[in-house]
N, CA and C of each residue as an Amber inpcrd file, in Angstrom:
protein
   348
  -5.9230000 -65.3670000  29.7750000  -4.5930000 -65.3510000  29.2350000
  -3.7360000 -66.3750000  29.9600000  -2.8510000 -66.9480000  29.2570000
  -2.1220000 -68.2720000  29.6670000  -0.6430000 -67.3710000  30.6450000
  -0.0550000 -68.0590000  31.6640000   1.1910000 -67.6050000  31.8230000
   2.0790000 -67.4340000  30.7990000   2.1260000 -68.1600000  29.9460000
   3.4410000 -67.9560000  28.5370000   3.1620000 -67.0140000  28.0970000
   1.9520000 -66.6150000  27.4250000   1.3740000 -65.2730000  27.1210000
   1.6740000 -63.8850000  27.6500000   1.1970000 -64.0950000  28.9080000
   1.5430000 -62.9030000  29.8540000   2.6850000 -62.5830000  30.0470000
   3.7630000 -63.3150000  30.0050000   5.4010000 -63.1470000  30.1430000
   5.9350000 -62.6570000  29.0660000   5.0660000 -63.3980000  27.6090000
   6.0250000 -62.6830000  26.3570000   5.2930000 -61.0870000  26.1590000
   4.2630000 -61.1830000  26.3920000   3.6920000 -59.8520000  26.3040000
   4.5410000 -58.8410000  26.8040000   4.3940000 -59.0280000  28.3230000
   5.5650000 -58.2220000  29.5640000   6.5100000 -57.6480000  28.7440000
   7.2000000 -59.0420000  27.9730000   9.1990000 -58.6160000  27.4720000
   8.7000000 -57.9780000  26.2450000   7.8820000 -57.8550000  25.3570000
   7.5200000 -56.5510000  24.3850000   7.3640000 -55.7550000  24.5930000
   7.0310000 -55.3010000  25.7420000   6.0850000 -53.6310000  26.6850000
   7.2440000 -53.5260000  26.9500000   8.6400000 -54.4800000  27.7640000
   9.3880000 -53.7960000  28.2730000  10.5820000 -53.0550000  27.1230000
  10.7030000 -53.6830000  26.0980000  11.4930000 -53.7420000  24.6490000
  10.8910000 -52.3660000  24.2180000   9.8000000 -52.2780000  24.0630000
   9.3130000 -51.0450000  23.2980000   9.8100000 -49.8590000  24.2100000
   9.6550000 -49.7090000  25.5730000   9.9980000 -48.8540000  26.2620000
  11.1460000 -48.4230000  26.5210000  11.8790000 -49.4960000  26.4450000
  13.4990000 -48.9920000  25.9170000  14.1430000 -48.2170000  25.1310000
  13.3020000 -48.7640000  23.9460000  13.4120000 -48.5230000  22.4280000
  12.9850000 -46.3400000  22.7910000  12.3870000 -46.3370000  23.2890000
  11.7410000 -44.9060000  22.9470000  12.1120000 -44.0730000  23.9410000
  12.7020000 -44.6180000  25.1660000  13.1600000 -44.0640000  26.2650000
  13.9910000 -42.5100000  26.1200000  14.8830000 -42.6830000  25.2970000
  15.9080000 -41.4510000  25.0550000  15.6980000 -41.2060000  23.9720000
  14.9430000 -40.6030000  23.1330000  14.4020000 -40.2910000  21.7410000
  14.3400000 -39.0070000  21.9660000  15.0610000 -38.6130000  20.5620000
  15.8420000 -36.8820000  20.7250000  14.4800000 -36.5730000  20.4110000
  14.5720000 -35.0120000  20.7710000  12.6800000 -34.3890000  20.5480000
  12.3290000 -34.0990000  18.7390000  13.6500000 -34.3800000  17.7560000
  13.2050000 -34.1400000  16.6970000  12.8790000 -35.2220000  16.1700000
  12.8080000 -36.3410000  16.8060000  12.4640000 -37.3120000  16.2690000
  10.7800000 -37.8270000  16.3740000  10.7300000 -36.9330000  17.4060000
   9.0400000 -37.4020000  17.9100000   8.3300000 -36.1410000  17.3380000
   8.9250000 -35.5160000  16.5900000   7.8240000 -34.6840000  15.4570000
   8.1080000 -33.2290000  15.9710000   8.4470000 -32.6320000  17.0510000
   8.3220000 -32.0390000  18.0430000   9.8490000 -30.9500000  17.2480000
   9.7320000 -30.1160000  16.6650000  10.8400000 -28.8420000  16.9030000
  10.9510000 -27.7580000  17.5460000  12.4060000 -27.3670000  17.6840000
  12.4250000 -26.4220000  18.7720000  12.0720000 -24.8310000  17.6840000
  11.8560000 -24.0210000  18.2220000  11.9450000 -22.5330000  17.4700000
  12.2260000 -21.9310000  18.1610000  13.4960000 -21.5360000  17.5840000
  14.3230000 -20.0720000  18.0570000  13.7410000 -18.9340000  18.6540000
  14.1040000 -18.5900000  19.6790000  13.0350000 -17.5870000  19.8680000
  13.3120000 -16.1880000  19.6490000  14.3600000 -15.7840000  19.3660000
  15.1140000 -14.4800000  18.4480000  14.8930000 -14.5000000  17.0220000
  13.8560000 -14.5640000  16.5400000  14.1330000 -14.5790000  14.9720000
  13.9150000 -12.6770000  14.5020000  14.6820000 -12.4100000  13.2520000
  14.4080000 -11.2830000  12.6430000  13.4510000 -11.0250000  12.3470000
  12.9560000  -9.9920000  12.4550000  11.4990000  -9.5010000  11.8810000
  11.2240000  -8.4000000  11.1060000  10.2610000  -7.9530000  10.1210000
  10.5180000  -6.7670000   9.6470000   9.7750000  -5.8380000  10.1220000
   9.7730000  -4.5910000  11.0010000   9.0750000  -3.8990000  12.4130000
   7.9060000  -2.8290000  11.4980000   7.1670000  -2.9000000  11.8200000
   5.8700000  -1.8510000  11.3120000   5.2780000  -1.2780000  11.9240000
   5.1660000   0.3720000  11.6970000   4.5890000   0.8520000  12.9620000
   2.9070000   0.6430000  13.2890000   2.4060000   0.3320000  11.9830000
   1.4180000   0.3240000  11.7850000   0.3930000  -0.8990000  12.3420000
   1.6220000  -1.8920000  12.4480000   0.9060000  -3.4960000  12.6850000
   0.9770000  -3.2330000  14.7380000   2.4890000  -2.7060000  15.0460000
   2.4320000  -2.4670000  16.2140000   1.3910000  -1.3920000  16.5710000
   1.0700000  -0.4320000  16.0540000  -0.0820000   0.2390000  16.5330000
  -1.6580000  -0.4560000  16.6540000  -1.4740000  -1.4050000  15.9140000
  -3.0570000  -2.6020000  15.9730000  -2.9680000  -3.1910000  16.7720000
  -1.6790000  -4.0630000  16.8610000  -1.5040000  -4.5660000  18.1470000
  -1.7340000  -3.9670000  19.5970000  -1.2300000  -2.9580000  19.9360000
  -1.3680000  -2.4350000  20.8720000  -2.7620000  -1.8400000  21.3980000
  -3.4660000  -1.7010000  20.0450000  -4.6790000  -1.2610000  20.3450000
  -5.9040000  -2.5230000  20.9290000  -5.5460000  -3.5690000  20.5690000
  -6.2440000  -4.8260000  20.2820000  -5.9890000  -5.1500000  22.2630000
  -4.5150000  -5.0240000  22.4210000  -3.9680000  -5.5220000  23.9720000
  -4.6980000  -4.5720000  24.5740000  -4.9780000  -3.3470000  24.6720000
  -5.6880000  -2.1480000  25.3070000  -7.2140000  -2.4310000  25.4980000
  -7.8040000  -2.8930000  24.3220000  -9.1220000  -3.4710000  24.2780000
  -9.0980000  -4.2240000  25.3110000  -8.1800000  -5.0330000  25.5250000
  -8.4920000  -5.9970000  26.2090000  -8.4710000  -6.0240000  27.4870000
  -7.7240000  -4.7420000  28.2330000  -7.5790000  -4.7050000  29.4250000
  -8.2420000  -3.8160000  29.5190000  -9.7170000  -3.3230000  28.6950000
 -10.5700000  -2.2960000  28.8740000 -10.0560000  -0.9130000  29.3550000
  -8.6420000  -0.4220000  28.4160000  -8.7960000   0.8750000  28.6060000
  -9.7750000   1.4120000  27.5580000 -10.2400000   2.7670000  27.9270000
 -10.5980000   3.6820000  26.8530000 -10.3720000   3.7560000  25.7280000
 -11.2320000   3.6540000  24.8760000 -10.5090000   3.7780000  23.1010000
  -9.6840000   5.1060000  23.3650000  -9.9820000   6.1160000  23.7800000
  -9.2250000   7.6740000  23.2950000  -7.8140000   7.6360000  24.0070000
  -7.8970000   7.0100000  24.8210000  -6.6270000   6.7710000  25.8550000
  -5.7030000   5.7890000  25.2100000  -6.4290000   4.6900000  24.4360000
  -5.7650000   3.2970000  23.8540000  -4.9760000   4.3150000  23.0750000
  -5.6780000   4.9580000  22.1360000  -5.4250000   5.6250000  20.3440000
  -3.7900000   6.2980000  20.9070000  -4.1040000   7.1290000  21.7420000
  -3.3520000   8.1860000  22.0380000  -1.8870000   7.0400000  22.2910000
  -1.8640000   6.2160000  23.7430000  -0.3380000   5.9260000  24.0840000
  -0.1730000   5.0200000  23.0340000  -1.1500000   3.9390000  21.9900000
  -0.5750000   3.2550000  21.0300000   0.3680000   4.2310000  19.7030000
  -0.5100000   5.0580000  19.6830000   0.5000000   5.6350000  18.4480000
   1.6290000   6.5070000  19.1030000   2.1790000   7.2770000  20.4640000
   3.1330000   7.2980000  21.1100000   3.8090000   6.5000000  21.2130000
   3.9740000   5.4890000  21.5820000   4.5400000   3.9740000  21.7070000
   4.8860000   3.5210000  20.4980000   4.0650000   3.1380000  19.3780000
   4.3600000   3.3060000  18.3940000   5.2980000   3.9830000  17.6220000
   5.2830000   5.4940000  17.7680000   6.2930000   6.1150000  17.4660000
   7.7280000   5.8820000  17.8500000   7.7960000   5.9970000  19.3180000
   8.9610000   5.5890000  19.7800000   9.8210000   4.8020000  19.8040000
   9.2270000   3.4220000  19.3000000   9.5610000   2.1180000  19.0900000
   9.8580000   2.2330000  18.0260000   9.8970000   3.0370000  16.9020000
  10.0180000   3.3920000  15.3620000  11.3640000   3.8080000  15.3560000
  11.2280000   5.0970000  16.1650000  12.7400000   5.5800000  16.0950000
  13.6430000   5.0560000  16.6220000  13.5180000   3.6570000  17.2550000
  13.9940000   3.4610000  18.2890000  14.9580000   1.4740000  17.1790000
  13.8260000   1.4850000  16.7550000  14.4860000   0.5810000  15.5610000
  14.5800000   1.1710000  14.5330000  14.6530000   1.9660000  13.8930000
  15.2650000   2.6830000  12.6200000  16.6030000   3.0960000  13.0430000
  17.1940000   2.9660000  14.4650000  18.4020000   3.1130000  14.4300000
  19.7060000   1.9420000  14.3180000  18.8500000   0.5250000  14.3930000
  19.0430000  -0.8950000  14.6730000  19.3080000  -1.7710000  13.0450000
  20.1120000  -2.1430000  12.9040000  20.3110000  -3.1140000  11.3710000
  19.2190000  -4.2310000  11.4020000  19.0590000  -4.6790000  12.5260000
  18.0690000  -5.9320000  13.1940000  17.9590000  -5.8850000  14.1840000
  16.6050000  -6.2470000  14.2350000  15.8790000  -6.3900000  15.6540000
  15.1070000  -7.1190000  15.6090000  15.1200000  -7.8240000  16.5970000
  13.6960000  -9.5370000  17.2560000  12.5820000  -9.0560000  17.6890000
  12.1080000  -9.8610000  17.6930000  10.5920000  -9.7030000  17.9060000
  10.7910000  -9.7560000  19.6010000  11.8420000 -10.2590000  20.5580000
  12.0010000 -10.2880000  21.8900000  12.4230000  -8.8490000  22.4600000
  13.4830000  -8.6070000  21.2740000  14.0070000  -7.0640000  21.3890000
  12.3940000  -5.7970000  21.2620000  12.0090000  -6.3530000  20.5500000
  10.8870000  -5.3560000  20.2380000   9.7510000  -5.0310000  20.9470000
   9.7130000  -6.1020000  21.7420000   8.8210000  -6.4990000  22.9720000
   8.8580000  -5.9640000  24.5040000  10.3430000  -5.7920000  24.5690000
  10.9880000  -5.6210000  25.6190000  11.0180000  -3.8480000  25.4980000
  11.5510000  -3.4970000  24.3590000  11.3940000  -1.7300000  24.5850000
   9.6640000  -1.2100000  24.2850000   8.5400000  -1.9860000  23.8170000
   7.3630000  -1.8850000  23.6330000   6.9870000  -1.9040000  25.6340000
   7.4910000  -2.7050000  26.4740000   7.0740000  -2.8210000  27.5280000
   7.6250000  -1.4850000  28.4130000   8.7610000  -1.0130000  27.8930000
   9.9360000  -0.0450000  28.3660000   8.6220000   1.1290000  27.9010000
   8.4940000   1.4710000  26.9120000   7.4420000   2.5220000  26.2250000
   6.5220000   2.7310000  26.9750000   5.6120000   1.6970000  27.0590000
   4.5090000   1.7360000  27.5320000   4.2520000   1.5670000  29.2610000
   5.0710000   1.9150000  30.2270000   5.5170000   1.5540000  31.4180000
   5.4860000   3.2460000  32.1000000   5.2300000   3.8820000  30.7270000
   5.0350000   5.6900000  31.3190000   3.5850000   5.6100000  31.5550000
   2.9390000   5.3860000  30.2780000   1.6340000   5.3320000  30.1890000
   0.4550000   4.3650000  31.0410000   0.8890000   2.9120000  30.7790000
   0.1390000   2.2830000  31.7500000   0.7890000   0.8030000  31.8800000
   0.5240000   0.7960000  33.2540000   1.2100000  -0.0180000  33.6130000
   0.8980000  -1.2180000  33.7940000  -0.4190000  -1.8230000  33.1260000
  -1.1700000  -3.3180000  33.3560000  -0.6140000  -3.5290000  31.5240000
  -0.7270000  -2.0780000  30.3490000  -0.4920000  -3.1160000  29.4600000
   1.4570000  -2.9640000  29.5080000   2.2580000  -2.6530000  30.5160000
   3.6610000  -3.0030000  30.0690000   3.8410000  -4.5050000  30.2560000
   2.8780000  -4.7250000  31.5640000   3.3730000  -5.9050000  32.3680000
   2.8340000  -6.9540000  30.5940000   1.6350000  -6.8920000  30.2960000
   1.7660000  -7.7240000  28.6930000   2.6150000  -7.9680000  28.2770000
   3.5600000  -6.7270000  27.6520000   4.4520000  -7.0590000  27.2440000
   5.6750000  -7.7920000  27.7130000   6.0340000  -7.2190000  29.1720000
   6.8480000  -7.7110000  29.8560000   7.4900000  -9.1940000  29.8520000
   5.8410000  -9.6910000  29.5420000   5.3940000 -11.2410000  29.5920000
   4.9090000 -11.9540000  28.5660000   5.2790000 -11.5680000  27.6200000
   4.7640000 -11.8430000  26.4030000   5.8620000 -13.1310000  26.1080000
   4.7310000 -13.9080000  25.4210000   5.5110000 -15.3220000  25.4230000
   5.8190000 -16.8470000  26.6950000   5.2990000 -15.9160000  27.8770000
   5.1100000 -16.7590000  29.0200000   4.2890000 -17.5520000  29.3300000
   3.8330000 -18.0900000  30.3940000   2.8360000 -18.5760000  31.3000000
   2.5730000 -17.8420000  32.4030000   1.6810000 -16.8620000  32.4520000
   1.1670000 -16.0060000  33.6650000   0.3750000 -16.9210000  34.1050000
């Protein structure tokens, strides 16, 4: 490569880098999502769920069955009193629920949405 070369090259690399330096994040494809959105609450989907998180921290199926549909319940009555509720809100008294029963799956919830 010639010196003239190498210099105009340089001032394009440095031009482009300018150019892209402060580029809002919706521009690079990248959106944000709300992390409160409305949801419509089921006791039924939360009882799968919970059973699925239980699997996983190898409790007992008979033990899972039992505090998921307790938990379940509670979390029912607990938004049937609510016009709306988030999926953060829902998470947070699911961790509150389940914090009698056992305490490896509250911390799940606790943390749900994080980086542990």
């Amino acid at each position: 490569m010639t010196e003239k070369s190498s210099e105009e090259k340089q001032k394009r690399l440095r031009i482009k880098r300018k150019r892209s330096a402060c580029q809002p994040i919706a521009a690079t494809g990248i959106k944000r999502r709300n992390k409160s959105q409305p949801v419509i609450f089921s006791e039924k989907e939360l009882r799968e769920e919970l059973l699925r998180e239980a699997k996983a921290l190898k409790m007992p199926v008979g033990t899972a069955e039992v505090v998921a549909s307790k938990v379940a319940e509670q979390v029912g009555k607990w938004a049937a009193k609510r016009p709306v509720v988030t999926v953060d809100d829902i998470y947070r008294r699911i961790a509150i629920e389940t914090e009698k029963y056992s305490a490896d799956l509250a911390y799940v919830y606790q943390n749900r949405g994080k980086i542990i």
